[in-house]
PDB file of C-alpha atoms in Angstrom:
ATOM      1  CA  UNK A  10     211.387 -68.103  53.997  1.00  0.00           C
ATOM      2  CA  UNK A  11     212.429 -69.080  57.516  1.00  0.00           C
ATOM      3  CA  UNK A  12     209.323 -70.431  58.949  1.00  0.00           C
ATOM      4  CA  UNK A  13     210.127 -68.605  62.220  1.00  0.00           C
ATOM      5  CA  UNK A  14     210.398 -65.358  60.478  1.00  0.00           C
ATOM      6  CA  UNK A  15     208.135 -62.064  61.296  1.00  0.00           C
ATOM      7  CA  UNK A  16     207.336 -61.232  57.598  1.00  0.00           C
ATOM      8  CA  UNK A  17     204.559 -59.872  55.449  1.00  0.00           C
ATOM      9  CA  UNK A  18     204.012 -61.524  52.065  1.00  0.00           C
ATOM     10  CA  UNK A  19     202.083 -59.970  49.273  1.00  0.00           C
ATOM     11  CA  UNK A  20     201.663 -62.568  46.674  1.00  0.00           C
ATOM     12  CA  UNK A  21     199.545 -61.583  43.123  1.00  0.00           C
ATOM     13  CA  UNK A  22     197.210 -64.025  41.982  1.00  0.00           C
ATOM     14  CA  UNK A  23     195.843 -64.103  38.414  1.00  0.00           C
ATOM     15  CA  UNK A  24     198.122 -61.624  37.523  1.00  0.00           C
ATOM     16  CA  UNK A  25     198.440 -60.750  33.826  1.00  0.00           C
ATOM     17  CA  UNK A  26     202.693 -60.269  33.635  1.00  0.00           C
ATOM     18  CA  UNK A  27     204.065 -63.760  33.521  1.00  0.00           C
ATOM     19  CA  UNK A  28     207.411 -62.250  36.085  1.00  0.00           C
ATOM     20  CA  UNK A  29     205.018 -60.901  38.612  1.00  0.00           C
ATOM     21  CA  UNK A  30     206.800 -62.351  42.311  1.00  0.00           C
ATOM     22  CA  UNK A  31     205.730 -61.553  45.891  1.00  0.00           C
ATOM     23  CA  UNK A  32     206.483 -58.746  47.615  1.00  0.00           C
ATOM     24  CA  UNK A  33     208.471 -59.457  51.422  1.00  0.00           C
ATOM     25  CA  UNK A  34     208.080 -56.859  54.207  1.00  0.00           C
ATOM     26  CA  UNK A  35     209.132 -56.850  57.328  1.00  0.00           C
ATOM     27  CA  UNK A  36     206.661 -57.479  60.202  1.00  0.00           C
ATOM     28  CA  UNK A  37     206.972 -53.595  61.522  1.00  0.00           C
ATOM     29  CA  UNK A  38     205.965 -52.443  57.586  1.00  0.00           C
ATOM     30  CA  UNK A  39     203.010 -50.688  56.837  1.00  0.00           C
ATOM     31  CA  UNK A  40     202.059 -50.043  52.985  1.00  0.00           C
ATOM     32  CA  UNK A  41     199.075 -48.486  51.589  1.00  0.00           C
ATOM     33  CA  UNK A  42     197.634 -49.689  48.185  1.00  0.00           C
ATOM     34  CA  UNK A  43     195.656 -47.665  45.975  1.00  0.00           C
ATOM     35  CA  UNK A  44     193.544 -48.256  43.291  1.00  0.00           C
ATOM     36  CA  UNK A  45     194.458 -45.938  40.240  1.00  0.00           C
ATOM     37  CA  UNK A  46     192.145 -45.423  36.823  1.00  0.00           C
ATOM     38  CA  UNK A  47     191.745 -47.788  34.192  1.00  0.00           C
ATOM     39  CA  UNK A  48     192.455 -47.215  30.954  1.00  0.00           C
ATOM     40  CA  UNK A  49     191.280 -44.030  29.134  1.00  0.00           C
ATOM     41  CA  UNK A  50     190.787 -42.482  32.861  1.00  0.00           C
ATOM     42  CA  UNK A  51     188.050 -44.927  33.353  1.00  0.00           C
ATOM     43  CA  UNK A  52     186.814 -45.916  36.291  1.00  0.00           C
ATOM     44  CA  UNK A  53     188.503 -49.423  37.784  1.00  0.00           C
ATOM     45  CA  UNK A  54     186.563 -51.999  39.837  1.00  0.00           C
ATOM     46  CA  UNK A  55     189.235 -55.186  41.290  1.00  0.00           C
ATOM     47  CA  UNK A  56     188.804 -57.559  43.891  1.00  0.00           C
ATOM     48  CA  UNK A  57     191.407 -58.654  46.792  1.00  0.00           C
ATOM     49  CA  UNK A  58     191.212 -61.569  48.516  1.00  0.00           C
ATOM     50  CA  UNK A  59     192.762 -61.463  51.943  1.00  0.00           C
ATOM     51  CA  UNK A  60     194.235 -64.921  53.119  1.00  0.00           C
ATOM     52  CA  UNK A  61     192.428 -66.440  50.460  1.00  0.00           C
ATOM     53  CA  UNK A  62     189.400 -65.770  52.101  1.00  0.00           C
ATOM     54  CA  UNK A  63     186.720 -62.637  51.910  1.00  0.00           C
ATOM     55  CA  UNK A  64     186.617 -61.625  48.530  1.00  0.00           C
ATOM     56  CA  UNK A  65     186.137 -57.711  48.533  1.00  0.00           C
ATOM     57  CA  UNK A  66     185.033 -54.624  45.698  1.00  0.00           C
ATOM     58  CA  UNK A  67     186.995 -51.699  45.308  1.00  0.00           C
ATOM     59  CA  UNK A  68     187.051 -48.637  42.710  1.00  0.00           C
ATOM     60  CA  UNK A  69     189.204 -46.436  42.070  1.00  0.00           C
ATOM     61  CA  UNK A  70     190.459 -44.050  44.376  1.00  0.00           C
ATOM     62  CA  UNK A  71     189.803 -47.260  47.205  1.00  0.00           C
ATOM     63  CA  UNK A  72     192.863 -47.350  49.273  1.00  0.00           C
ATOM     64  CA  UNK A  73     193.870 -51.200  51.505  1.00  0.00           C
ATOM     65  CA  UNK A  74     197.036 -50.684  54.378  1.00  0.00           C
ATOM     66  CA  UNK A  75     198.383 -53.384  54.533  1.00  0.00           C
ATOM     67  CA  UNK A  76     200.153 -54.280  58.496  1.00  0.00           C
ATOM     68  CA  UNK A  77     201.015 -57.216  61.056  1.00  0.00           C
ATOM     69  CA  UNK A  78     197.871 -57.508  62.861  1.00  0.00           C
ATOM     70  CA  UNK A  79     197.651 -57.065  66.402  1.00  0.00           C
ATOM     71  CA  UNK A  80     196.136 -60.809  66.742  1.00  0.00           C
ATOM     72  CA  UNK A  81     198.410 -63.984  66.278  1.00  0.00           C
ATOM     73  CA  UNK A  82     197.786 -67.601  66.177  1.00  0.00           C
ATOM     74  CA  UNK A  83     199.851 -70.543  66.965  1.00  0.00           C
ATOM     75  CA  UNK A  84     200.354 -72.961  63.738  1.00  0.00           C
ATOM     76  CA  UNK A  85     200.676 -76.592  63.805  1.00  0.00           C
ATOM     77  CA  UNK A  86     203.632 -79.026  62.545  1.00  0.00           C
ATOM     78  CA  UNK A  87     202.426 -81.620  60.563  1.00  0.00           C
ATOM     79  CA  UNK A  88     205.871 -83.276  59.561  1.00  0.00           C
ATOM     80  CA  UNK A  89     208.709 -84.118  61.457  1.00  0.00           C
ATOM     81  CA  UNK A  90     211.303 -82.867  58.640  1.00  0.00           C
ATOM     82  CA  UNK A  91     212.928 -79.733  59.645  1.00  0.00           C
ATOM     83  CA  UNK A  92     212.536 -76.915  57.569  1.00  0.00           C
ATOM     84  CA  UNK A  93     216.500 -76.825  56.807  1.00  0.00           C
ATOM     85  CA  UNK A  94     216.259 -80.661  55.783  1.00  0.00           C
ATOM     86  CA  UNK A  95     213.452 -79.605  52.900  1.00  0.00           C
ATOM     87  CA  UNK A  96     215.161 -76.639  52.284  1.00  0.00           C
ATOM     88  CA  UNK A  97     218.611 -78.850  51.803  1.00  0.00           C
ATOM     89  CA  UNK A  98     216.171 -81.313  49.811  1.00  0.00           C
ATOM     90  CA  UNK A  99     214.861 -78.895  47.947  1.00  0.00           C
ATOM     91  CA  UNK A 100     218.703 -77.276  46.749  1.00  0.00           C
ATOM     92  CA  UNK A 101     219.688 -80.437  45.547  1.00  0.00           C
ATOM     93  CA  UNK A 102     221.214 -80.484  41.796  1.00  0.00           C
ATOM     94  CA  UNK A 103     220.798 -76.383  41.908  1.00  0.00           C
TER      95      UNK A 103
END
């Protein structure tokens, strides 16, 4: 992704289907997420991570909207490498 690029990325972690990719939004998205039964109709207890950060519990029936924040931060270059130049690096022999 275009490092410049006003996107929202919803990546699975420890996911159980070995073809499981993220999901790319646009910035101006909003999506809501819902917690459905477990097997059997049973009730389902996950937990998200957000950032890779606060771990939270929710059952089933718990709904998470997911949207750009209204808060931004500035992010720091630690290479001088564009991103085209690892992207071209990258693509090499593909």
């Amino acid at each position: 992704m275009e490092p410049t690029a006003k996107l929202i990325v919803i990546t699975p972690i420890c996911s159980h289907a070995l073809n499981t990719r993220s999901i790319v939004l646009s910035s101006e998205d909003e999506i809501v997420i819902e917690i459905g039964p477990g097997r059997n109709g049973s009730r389902e207890e996950v937990y998200v991570a957000f950032d890779g950060a606060d771990t939270v519990s929710l059952k089933t029936g718990d709904k998470v909207m997911v949207r750009r924040s209204g808060a931004s931060t500035t992010m720091i270059k630690l290479s001088k490498v564009s991103f085209l130049e690892t992207l071209r690096g990258k693509m090499k022999g593909n």
